[in-house]
Coordinates of N, CA and C in Angstrom, one line a residue:
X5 N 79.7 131.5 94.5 CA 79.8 130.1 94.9 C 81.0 129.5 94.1
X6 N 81.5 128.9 94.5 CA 82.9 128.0 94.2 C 82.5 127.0 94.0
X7 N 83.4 126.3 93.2 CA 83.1 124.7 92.8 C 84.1 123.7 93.0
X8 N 84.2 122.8 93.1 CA 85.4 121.9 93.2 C 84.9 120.3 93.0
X9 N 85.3 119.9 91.8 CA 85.0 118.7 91.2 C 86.3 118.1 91.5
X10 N 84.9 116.5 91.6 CA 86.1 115.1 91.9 C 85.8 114.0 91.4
X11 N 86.0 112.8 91.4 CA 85.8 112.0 91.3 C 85.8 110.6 89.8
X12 N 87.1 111.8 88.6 CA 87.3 111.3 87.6 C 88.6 110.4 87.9
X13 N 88.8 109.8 86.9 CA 90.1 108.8 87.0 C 90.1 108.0 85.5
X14 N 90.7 106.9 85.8 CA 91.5 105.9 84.5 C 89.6 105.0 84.7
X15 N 89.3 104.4 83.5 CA 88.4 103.2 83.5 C 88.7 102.8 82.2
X16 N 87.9 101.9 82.5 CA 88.0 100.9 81.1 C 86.7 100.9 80.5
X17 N 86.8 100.8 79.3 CA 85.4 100.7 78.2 C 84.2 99.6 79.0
X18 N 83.5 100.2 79.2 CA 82.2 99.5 79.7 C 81.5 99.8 81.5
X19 N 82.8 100.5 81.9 CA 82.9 101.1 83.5 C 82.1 102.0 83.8
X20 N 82.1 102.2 85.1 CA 81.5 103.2 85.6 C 82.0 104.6 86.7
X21 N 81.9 105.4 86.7 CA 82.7 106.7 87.5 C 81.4 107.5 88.1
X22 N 81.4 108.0 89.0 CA 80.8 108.7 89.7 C 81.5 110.5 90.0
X23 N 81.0 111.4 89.3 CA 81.9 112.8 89.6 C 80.7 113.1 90.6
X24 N 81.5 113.8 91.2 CA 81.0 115.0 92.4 C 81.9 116.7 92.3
X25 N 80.6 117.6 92.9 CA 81.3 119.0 92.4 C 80.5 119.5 93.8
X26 N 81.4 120.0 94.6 CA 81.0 120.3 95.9 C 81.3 121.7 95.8
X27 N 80.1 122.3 96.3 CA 79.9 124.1 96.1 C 80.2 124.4 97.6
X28 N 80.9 125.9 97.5 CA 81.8 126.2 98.8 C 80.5 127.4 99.6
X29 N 79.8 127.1 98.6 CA 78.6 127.9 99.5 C 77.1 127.4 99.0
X30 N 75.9 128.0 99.7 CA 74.6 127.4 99.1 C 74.4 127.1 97.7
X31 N 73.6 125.9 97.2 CA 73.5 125.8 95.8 C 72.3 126.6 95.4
X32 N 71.2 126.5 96.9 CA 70.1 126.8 96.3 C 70.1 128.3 95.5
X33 N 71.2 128.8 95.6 CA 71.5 130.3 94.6 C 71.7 130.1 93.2
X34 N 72.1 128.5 92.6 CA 71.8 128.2 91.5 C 70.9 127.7 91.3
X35 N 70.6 128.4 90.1 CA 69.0 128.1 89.6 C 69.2 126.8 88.6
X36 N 70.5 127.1 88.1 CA 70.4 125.5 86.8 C 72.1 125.4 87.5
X37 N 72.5 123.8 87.8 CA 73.5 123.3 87.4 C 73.9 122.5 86.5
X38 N 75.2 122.1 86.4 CA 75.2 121.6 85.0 C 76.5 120.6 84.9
X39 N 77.0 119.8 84.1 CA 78.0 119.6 83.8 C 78.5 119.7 82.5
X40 N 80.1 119.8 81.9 CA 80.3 120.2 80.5 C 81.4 119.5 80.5
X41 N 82.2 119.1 79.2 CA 83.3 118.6 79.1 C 83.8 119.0 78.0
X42 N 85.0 118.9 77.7 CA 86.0 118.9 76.7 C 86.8 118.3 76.4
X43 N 86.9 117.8 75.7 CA 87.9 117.0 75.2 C 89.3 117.4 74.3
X44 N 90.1 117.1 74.1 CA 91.4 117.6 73.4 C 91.4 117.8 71.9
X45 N 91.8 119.1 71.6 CA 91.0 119.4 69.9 C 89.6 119.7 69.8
X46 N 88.9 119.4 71.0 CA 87.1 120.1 70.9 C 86.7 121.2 71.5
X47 N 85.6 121.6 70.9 CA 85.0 123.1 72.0 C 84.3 122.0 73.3
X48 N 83.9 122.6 74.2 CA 83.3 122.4 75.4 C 81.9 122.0 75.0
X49 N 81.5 121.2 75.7 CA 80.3 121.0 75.4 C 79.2 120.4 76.2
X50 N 78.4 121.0 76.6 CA 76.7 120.5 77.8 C 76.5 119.2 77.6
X51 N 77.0 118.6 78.7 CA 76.6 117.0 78.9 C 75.3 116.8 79.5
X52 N 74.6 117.7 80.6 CA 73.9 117.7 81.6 C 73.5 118.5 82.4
X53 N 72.5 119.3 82.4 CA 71.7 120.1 83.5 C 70.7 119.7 84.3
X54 N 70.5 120.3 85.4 CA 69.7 119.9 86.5 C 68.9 121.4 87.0
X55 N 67.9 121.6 87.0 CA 67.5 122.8 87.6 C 67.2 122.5 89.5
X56 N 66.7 123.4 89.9 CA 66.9 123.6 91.1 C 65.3 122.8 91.5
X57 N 64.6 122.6 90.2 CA 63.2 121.8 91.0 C 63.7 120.2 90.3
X58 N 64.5 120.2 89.6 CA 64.8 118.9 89.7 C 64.9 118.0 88.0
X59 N 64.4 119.4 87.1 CA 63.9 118.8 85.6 C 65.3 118.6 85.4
X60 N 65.4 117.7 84.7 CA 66.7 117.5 83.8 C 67.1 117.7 82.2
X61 N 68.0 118.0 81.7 CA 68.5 117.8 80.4 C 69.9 117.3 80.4
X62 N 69.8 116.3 78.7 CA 71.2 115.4 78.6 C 71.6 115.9 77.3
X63 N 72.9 115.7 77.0 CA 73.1 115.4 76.0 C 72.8 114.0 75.0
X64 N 72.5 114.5 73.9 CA 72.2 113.3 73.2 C 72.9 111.9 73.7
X65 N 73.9 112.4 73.0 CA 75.6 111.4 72.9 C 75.2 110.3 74.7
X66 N 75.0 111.0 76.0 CA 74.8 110.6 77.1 C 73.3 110.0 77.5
X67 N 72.4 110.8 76.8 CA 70.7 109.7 77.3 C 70.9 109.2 78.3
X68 N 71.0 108.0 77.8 CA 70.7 106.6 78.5 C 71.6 106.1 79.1
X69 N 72.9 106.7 79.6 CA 74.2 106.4 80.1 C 74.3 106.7 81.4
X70 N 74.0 108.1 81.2 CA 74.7 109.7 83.0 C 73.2 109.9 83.1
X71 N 73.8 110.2 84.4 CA 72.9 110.3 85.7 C 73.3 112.2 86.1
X72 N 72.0 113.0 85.9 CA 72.8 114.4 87.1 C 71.7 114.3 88.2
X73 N 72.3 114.5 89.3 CA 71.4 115.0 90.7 C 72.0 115.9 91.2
X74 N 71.5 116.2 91.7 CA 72.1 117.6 92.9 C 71.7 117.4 94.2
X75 N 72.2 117.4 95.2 CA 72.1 117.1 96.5 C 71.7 118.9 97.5
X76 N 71.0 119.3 97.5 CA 71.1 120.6 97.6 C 71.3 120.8 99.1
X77 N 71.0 120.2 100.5 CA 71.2 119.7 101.7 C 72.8 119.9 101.9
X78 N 73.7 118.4 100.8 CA 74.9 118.8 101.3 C 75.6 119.8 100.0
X79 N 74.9 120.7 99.3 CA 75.4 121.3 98.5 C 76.5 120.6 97.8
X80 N 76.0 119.8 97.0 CA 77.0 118.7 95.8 C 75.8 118.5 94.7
X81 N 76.7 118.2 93.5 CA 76.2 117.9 92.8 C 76.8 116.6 91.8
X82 N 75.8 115.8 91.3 CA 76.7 114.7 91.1 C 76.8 114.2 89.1
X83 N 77.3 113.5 88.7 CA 77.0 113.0 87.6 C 77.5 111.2 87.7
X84 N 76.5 110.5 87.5 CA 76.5 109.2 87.4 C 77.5 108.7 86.3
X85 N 78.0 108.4 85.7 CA 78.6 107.7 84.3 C 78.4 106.3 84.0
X86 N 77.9 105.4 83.6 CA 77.7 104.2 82.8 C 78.1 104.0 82.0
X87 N 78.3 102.6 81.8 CA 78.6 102.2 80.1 C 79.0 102.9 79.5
X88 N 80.6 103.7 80.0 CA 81.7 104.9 79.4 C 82.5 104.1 78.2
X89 N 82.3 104.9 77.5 CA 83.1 104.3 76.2 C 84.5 106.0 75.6
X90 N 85.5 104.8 74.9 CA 86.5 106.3 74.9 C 86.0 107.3 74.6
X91 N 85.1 107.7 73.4 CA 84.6 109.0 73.1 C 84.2 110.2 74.4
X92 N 84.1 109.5 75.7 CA 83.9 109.9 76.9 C 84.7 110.7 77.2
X93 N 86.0 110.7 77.3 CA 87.3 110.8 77.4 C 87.4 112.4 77.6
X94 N 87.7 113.1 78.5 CA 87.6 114.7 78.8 C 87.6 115.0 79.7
X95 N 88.3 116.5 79.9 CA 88.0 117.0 81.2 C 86.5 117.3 81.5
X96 N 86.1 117.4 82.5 CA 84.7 117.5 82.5 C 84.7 118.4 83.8
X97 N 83.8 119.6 83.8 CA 83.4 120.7 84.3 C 82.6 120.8 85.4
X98 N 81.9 121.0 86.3 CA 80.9 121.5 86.9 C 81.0 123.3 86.8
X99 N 79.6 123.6 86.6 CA 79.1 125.0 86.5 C 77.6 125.3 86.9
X100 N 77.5 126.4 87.3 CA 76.5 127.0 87.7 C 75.9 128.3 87.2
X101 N 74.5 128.3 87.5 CA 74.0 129.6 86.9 C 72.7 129.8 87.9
X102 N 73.2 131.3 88.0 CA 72.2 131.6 89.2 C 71.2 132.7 88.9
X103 N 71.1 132.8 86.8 CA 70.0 133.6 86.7 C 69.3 133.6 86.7
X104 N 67.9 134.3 85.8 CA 66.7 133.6 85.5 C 66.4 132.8 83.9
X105 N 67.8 133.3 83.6 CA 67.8 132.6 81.8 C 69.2 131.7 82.2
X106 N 69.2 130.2 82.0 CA 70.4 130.0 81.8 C 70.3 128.6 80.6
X107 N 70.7 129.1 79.8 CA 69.8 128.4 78.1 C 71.9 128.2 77.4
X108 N 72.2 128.9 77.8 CA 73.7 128.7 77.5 C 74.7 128.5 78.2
X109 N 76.0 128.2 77.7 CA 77.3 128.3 78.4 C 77.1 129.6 79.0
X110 N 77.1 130.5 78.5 CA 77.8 131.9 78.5 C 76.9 132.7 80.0
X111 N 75.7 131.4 80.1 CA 75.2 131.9 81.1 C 75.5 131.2 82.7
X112 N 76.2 130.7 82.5 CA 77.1 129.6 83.8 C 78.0 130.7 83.9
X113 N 78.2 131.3 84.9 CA 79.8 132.3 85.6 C 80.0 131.6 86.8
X114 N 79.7 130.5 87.2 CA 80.4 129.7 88.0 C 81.1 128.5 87.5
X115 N 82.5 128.2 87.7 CA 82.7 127.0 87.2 C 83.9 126.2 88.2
X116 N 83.8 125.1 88.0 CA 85.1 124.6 88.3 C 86.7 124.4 88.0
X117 N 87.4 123.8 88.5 CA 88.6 123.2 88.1 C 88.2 122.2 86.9
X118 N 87.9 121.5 87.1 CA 87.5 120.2 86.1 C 88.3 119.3 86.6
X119 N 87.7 118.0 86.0 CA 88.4 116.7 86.6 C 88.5 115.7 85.7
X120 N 89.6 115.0 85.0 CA 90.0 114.1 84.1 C 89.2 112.9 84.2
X121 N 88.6 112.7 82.9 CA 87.7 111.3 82.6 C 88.8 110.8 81.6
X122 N 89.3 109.5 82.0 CA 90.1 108.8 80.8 C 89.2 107.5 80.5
X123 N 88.9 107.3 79.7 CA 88.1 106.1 79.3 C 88.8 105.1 78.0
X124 N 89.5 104.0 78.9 CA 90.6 103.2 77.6 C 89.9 102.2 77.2
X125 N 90.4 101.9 76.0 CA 89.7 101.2 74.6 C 90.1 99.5 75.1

């Protein structure tokens, strides 16, 4: 499965962005999606997972901010962004894992391009 993330750009402190990561074939083959980002000078890091029944997990840092769904119908997946502040600031990932363990990065072998989140001060 292929991925192709969209929907980053310029915002301002307090905005909101909507990513999308449109898979070039069925999702239902991943069992967990996910999103990650990085930022310049950092390791990569798990913002958000979504399993395929729907449980979610966040990053701390995000809680009460991002939103993940998955649309499994049109094979997308999305991440909401709120109340973005610069610390936000990163490329940000979509990935997939279509094992039966996917508890880490290393277990995502699907990934995307990534797509630029600028979030100014």
């Amino acid at each position: 499965v292929q991925l192709v993330e969209s929907g980053g750009g310029l915002v301002q402190t307090g905005g909101s962005l909507r990513l999308s990561c449109a898979a070039s074939g069925s999702i239902f083959s991943l069992s967990v999606m996910g999103w990650y980002r990085q930022a310049p000078g950092k390791e990569r890091e798990r913002v958000a997972i979504i399993s395929s029944g729907g449980e979610t997990f966040y990053a701390d840092s995000v809680q009460t901010r991002f939103t993940i769904s998955r649309d499994n119908a049109r094979n997308t997946l999305f991440l909401h962004m709120r109340s973005l502040k610069p610390e936000d600031t990163a490329m940000y990932y979509c990935a997939g894992c279509s094992g039966y363990v996917c508890t880490g990065e290393s277990d995502f072998r699907s990934w995307g391009q990534g797509t630029q989140v600028t979030v100014s001060s």
